[in-house]
Short mmCIF file of C-alpha atoms in Angstrom, two decimals:
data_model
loop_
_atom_site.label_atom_id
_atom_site.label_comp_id
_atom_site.label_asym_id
_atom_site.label_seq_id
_atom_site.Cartn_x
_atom_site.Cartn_y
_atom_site.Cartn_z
CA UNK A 5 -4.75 4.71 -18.80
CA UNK A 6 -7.16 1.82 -18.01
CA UNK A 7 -10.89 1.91 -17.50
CA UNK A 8 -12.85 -0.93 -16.29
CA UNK A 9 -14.96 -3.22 -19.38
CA UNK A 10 -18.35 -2.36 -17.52
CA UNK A 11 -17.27 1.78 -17.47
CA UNK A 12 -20.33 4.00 -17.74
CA UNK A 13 -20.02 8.20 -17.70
CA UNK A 14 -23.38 7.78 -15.96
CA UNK A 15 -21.04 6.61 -12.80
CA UNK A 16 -18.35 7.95 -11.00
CA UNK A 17 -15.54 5.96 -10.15
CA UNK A 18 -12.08 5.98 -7.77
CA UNK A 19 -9.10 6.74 -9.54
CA UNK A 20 -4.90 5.23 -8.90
CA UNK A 21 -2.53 8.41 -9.97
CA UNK A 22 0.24 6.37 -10.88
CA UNK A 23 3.85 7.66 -11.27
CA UNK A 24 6.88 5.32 -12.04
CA UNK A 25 10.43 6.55 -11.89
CA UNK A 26 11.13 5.64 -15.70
CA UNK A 27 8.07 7.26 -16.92
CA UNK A 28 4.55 5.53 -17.43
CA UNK A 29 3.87 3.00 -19.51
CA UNK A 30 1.63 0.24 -20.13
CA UNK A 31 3.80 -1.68 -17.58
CA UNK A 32 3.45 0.33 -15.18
CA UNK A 33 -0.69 0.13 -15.39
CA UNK A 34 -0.29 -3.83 -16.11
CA UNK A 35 0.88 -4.43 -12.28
CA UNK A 36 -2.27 -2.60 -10.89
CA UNK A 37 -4.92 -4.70 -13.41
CA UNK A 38 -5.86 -6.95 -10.37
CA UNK A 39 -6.32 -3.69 -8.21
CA UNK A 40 -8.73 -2.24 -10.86
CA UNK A 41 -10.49 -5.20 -11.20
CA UNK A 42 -11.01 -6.34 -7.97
CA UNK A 43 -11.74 -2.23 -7.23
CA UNK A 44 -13.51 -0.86 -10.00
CA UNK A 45 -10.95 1.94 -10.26
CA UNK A 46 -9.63 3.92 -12.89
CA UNK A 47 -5.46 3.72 -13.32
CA UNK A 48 -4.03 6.35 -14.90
CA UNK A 49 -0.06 7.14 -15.45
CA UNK A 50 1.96 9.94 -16.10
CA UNK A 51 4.54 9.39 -19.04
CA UNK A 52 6.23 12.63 -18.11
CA UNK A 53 6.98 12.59 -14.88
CA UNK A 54 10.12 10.38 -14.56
CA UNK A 55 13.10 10.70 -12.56
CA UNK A 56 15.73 13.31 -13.46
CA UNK A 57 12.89 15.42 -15.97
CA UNK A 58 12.77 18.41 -13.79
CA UNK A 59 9.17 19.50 -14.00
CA UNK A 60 7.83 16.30 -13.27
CA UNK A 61 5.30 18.20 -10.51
CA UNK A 62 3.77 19.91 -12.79
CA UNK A 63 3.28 17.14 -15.30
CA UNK A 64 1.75 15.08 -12.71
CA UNK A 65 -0.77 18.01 -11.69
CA UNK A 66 -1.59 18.46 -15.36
CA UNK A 67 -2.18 14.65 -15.29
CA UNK A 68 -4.58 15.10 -12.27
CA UNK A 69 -6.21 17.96 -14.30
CA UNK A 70 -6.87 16.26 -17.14
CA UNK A 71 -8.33 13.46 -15.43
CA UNK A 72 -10.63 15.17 -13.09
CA UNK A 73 -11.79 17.09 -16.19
CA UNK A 74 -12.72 14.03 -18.30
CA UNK A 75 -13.36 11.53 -16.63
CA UNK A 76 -16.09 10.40 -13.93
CA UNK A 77 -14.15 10.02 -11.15
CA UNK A 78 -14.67 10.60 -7.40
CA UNK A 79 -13.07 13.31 -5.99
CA UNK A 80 -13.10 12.12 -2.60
CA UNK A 81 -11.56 8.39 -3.57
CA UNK A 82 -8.70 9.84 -5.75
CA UNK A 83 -5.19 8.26 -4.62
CA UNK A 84 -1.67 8.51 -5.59
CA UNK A 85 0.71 5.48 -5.79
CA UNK A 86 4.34 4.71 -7.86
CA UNK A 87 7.63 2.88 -7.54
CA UNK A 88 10.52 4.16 -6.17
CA UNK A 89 10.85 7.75 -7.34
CA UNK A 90 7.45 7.60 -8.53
CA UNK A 91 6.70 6.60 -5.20
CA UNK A 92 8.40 9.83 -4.11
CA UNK A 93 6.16 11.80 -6.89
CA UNK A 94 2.84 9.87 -4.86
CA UNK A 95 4.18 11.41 -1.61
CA UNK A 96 4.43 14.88 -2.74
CA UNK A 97 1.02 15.06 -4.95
CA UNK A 98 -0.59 13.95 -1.51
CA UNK A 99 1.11 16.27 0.30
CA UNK A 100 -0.12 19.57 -2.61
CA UNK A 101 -2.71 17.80 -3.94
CA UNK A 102 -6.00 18.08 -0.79
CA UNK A 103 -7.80 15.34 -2.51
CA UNK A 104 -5.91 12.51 -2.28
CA UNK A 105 -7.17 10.50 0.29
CA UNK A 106 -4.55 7.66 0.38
CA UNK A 107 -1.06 6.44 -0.87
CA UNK A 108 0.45 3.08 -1.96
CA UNK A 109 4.29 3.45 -2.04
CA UNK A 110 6.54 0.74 -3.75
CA UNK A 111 10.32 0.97 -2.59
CA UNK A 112 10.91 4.18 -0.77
CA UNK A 113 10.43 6.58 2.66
CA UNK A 114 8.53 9.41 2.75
CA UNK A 115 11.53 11.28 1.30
CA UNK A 116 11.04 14.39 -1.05
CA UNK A 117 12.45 16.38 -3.83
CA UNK A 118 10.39 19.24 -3.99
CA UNK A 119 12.87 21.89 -5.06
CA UNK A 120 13.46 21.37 -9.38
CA UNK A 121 16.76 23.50 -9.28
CA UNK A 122 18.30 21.33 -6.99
CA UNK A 123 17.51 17.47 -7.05
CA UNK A 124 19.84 16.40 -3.95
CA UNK A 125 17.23 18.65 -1.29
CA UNK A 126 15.01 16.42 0.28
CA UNK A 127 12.99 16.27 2.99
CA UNK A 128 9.93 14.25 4.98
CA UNK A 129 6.54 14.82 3.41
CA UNK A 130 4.70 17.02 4.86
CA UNK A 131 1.08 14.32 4.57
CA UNK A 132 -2.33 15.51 6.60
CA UNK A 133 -2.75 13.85 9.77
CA UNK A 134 -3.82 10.32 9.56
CA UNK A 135 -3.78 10.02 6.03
CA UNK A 136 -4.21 6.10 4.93
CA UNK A 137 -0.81 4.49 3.78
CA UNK A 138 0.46 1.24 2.72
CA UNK A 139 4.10 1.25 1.77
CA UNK A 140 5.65 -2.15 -0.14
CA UNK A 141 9.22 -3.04 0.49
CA UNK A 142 11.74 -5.57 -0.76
CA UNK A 143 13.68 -6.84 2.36
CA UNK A 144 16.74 -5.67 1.25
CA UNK A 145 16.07 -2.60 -0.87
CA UNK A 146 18.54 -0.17 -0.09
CA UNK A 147 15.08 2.35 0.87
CA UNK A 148 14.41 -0.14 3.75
CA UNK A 149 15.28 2.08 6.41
CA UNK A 150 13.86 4.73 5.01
CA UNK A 151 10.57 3.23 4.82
CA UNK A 152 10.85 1.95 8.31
CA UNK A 153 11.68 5.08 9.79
CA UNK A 154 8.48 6.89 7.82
CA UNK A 155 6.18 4.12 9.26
CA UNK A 156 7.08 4.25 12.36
CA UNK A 157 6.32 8.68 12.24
CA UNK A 158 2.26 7.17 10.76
CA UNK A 159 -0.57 6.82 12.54
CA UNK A 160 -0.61 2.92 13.91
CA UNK A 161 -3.64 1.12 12.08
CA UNK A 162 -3.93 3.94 9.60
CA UNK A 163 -0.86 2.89 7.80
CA UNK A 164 1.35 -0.50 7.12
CA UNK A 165 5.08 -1.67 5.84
CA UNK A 166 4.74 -4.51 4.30
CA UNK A 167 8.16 -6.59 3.30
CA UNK A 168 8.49 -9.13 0.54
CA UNK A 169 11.24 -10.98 -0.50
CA UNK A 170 14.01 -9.14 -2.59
CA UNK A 171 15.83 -5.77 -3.20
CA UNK A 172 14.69 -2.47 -4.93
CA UNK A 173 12.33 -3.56 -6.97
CA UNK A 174 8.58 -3.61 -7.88
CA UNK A 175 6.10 -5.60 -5.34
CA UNK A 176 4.25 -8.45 -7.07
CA UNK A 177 0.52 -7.78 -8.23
CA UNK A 178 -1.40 -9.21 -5.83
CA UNK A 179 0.47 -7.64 -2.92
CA UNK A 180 -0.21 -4.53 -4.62
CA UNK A 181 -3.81 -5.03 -4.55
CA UNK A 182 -3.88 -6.56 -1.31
CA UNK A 183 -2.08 -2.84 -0.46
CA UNK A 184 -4.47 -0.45 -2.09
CA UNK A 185 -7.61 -2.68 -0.71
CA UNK A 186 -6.11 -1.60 2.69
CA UNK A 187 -5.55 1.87 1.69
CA UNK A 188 -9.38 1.87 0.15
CA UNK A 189 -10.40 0.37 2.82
CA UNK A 190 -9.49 3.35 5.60
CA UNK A 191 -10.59 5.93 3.41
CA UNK A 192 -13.90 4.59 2.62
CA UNK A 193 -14.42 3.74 6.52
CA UNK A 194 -13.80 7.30 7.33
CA UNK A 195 -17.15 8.49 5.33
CA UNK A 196 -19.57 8.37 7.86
CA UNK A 197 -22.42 10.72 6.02
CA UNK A 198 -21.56 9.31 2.15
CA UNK A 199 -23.56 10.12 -0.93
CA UNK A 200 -24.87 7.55 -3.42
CA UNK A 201 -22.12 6.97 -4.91
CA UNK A 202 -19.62 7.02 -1.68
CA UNK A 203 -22.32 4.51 -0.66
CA UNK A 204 -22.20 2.65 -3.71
CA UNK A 205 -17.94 2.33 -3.16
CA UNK A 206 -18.49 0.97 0.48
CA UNK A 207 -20.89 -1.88 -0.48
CA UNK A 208 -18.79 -2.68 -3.27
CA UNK A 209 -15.93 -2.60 -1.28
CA UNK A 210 -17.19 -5.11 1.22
CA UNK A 211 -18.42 -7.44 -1.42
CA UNK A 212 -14.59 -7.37 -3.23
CA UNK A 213 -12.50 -7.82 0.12
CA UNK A 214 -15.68 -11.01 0.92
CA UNK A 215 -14.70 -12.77 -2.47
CA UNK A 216 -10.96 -11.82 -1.41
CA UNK A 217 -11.28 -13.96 1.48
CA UNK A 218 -12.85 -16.72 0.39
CA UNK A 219 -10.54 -17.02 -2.59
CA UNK A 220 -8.26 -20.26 -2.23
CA UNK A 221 -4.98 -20.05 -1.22
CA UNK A 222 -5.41 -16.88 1.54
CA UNK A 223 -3.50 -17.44 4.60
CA UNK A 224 -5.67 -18.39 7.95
CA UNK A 225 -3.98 -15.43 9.71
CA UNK A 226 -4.19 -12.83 6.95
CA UNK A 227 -7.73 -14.08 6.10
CA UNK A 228 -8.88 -13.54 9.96
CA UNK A 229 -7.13 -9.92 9.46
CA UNK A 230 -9.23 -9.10 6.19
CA UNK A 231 -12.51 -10.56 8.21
CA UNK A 232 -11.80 -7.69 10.86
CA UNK A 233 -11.51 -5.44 8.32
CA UNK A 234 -15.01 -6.38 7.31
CA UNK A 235 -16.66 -6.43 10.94
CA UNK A 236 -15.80 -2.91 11.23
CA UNK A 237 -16.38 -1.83 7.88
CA UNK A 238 -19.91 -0.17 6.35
CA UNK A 239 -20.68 -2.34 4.27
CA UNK A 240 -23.23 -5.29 3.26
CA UNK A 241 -25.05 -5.56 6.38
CA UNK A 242 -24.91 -9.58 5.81
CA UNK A 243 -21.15 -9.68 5.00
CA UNK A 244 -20.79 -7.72 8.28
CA UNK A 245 -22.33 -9.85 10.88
CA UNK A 246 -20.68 -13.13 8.93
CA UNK A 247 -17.49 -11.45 9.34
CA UNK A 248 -17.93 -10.64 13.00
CA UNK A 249 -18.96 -14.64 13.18
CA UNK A 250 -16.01 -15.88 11.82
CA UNK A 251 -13.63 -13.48 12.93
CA UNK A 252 -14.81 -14.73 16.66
CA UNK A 253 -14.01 -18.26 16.04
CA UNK A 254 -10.43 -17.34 13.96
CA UNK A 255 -9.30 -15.66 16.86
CA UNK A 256 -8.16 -18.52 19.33
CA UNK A 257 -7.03 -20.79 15.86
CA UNK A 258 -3.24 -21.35 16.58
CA UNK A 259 -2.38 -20.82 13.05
CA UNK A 260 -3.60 -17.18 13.01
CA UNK A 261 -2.30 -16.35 16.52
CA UNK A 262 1.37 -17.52 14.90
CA UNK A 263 0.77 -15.79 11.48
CA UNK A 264 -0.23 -12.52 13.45
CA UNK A 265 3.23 -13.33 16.42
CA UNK A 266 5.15 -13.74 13.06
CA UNK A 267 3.79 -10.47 11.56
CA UNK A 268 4.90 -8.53 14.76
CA UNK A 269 8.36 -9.81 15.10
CA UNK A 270 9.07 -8.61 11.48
CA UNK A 271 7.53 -5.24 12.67
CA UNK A 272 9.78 -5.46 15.49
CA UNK A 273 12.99 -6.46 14.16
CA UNK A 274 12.86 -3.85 11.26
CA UNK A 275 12.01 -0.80 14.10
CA UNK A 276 14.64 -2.25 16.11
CA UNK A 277 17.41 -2.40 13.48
CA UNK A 278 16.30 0.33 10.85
CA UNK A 279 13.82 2.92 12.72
CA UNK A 280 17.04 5.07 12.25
CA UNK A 281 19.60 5.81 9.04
CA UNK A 282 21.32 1.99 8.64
CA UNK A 283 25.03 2.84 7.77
CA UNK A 284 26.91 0.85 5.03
CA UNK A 285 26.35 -2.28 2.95
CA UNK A 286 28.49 -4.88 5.48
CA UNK A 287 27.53 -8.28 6.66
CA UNK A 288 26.02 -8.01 10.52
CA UNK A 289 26.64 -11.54 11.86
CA UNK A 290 25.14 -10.23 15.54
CA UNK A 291 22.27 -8.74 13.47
CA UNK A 292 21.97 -12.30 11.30
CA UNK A 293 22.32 -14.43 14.44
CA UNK A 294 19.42 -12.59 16.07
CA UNK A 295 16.97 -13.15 13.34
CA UNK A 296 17.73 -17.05 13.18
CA UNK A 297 16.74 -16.92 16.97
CA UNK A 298 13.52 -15.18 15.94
CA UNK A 299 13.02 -16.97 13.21
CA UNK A 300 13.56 -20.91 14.56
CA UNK A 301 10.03 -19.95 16.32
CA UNK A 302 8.01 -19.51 13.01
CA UNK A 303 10.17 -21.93 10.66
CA UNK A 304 7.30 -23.35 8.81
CA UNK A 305 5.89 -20.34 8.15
CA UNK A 306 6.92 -17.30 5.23
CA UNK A 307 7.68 -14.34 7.69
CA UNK A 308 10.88 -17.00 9.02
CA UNK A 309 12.44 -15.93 5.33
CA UNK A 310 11.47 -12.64 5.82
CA UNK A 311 13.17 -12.35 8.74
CA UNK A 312 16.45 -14.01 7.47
CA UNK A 313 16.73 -11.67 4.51
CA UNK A 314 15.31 -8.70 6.41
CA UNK A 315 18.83 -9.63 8.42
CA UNK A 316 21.03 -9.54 5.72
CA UNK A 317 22.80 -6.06 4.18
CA UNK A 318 20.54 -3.62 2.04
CA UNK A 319 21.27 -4.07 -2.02
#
């Protein structure tokens, strides 16, 4: 578990269920420190639940029971996130569990196991209609089409696939924030009569994703993106109408119309080849050839690698 250095019981804050496939650990909480820092959340992880331990549900609800009975935490801002079959366990607590209002997933679908007697039944989560999700995903994980398939069955602009560069395997800290601010982000936007402390979360919300985007080294495009996010969002009145300001004169830049063209034909390409089961582990030179073509248009920017790799067979 991790609690923020200012943490009062006088306050009530969001909380990260977190659920990693070899069991929690402090390693597991290290890769969401950024998130609970930028956030003001609290991270907790289950060191039962695991993949292969058959009762793994229930040690995740007693997790979520132990929390929510000792800790200051909003019920309304609780949210479920994990790695690979912990990202599995995040699906299903969202799907039993009425108060989660979001999930992060790291490196799978929306598959589940609900059924402990036999492991190999799985099935779609069955998640509450637009429920905010952001799903991370190395470019050749062998979950890929998985996850494609799962976003493209989400609301659009309630949900997002994000790809980074490698195989099965963790996404790096920052994206992970950058994830759960999204996820955050929905969920607090959707509280249009909030209490004190729901109001308290929004404001603070809008200040974090401000000193986000002003933080060096943010791409143009994804900055003009997070500036969106703030003209629409509740929050500081000020940061608001800045954020409408500068996301006016972003729109037109060149850079951020080919950051947000390279963003789509990602999207695109991974629908196209992976929206349904991808068969085998072979080379697809047609497949390879097509993203070069795609990607010659963006070359100086990341999503060309992305692209390339996306190409290439799943690990």
């Amino acid at each position: 578990m991790s609690i923020s250095k200012t943490f009062r019981r006088s306050r009530q804050y969001p909380v990260i269920y977190l659920m990693d496939p070899g069991g929690g650990k402090a390693s597991t909480v290290q890769r969401y420190v950024a998130t609970a820092e930028r956030h003001g959340v609290i991270l907790v992880a289950s060191k039962e639940a695991k993949n292969g331990f058959g009762p793994s549900d229930e040690a995740v609800q007693a997790m979520v029971a132990d929390v929510k009975s000792r800790l200051p935490v909003l019920a309304e801002l609780s949210f479920a996130s994990g790695f690979s079959g912990g990202s599995r366990m995040a699906y299903l607590l969202a799907e039993t569990d009425p108060s989660i209002a979001g999930i992060l997933a790291c490196g799978s679908g929306m598959g589940v196991y609900p059924d402990e007697e036999n492991s190999k039944v799985c099935r779609i989560a069955k998640l509450r209609s637009g429920l905010p999700v952001c799903s991370l995903m190395g470019t050749n994980c062998f979950n890929r089409d998985e996850a494609v398939s799962s976003q493209v069955n989400l609301d659009a602009g309630r949900s997002k696939l994000t790809f980074f560069p490698g195989k099965h395997a963790w996404a790096s800290s920052e994206l992970i924030a950058d994830g759960f601010s999204f996820v955050l982000g929905v969920a607090l936007k959707d509280v249009t009569k909030p209490t004190p402390a729901l109001r308290e979360q929004q404001l603070r919300y809008s200040r974090a994703i401000w000193l986000r985007v002003m933080a060096p080294g943010l791409r143009v495009w994804d900055k003009a993106d997070w500036m969106a996010v703030l003209a629409g969002f509740p929050g500081e009145p000020l940061i608001k109408t800045t954020a409408t300001q500068t996301m006016a004169k972003l729109a037109k830049d060149p850079e951020v119309l080919a950051g947000r063209a390279a963003n789509e034909a990602v999207n695109e390409f991974a629908k196209k080849h992976y929206a349904l089961y991808e068969k085998g582990k072979s080379p697809n030179p047609d497949r390879e050839a097509e993203a070069e073509k795609i990607a010659s248009k963006f070359q100086s920017l990341p999503q060309a690698e992305i692209l390339r790799m996306l190409a290439k067979p799943k690990a």
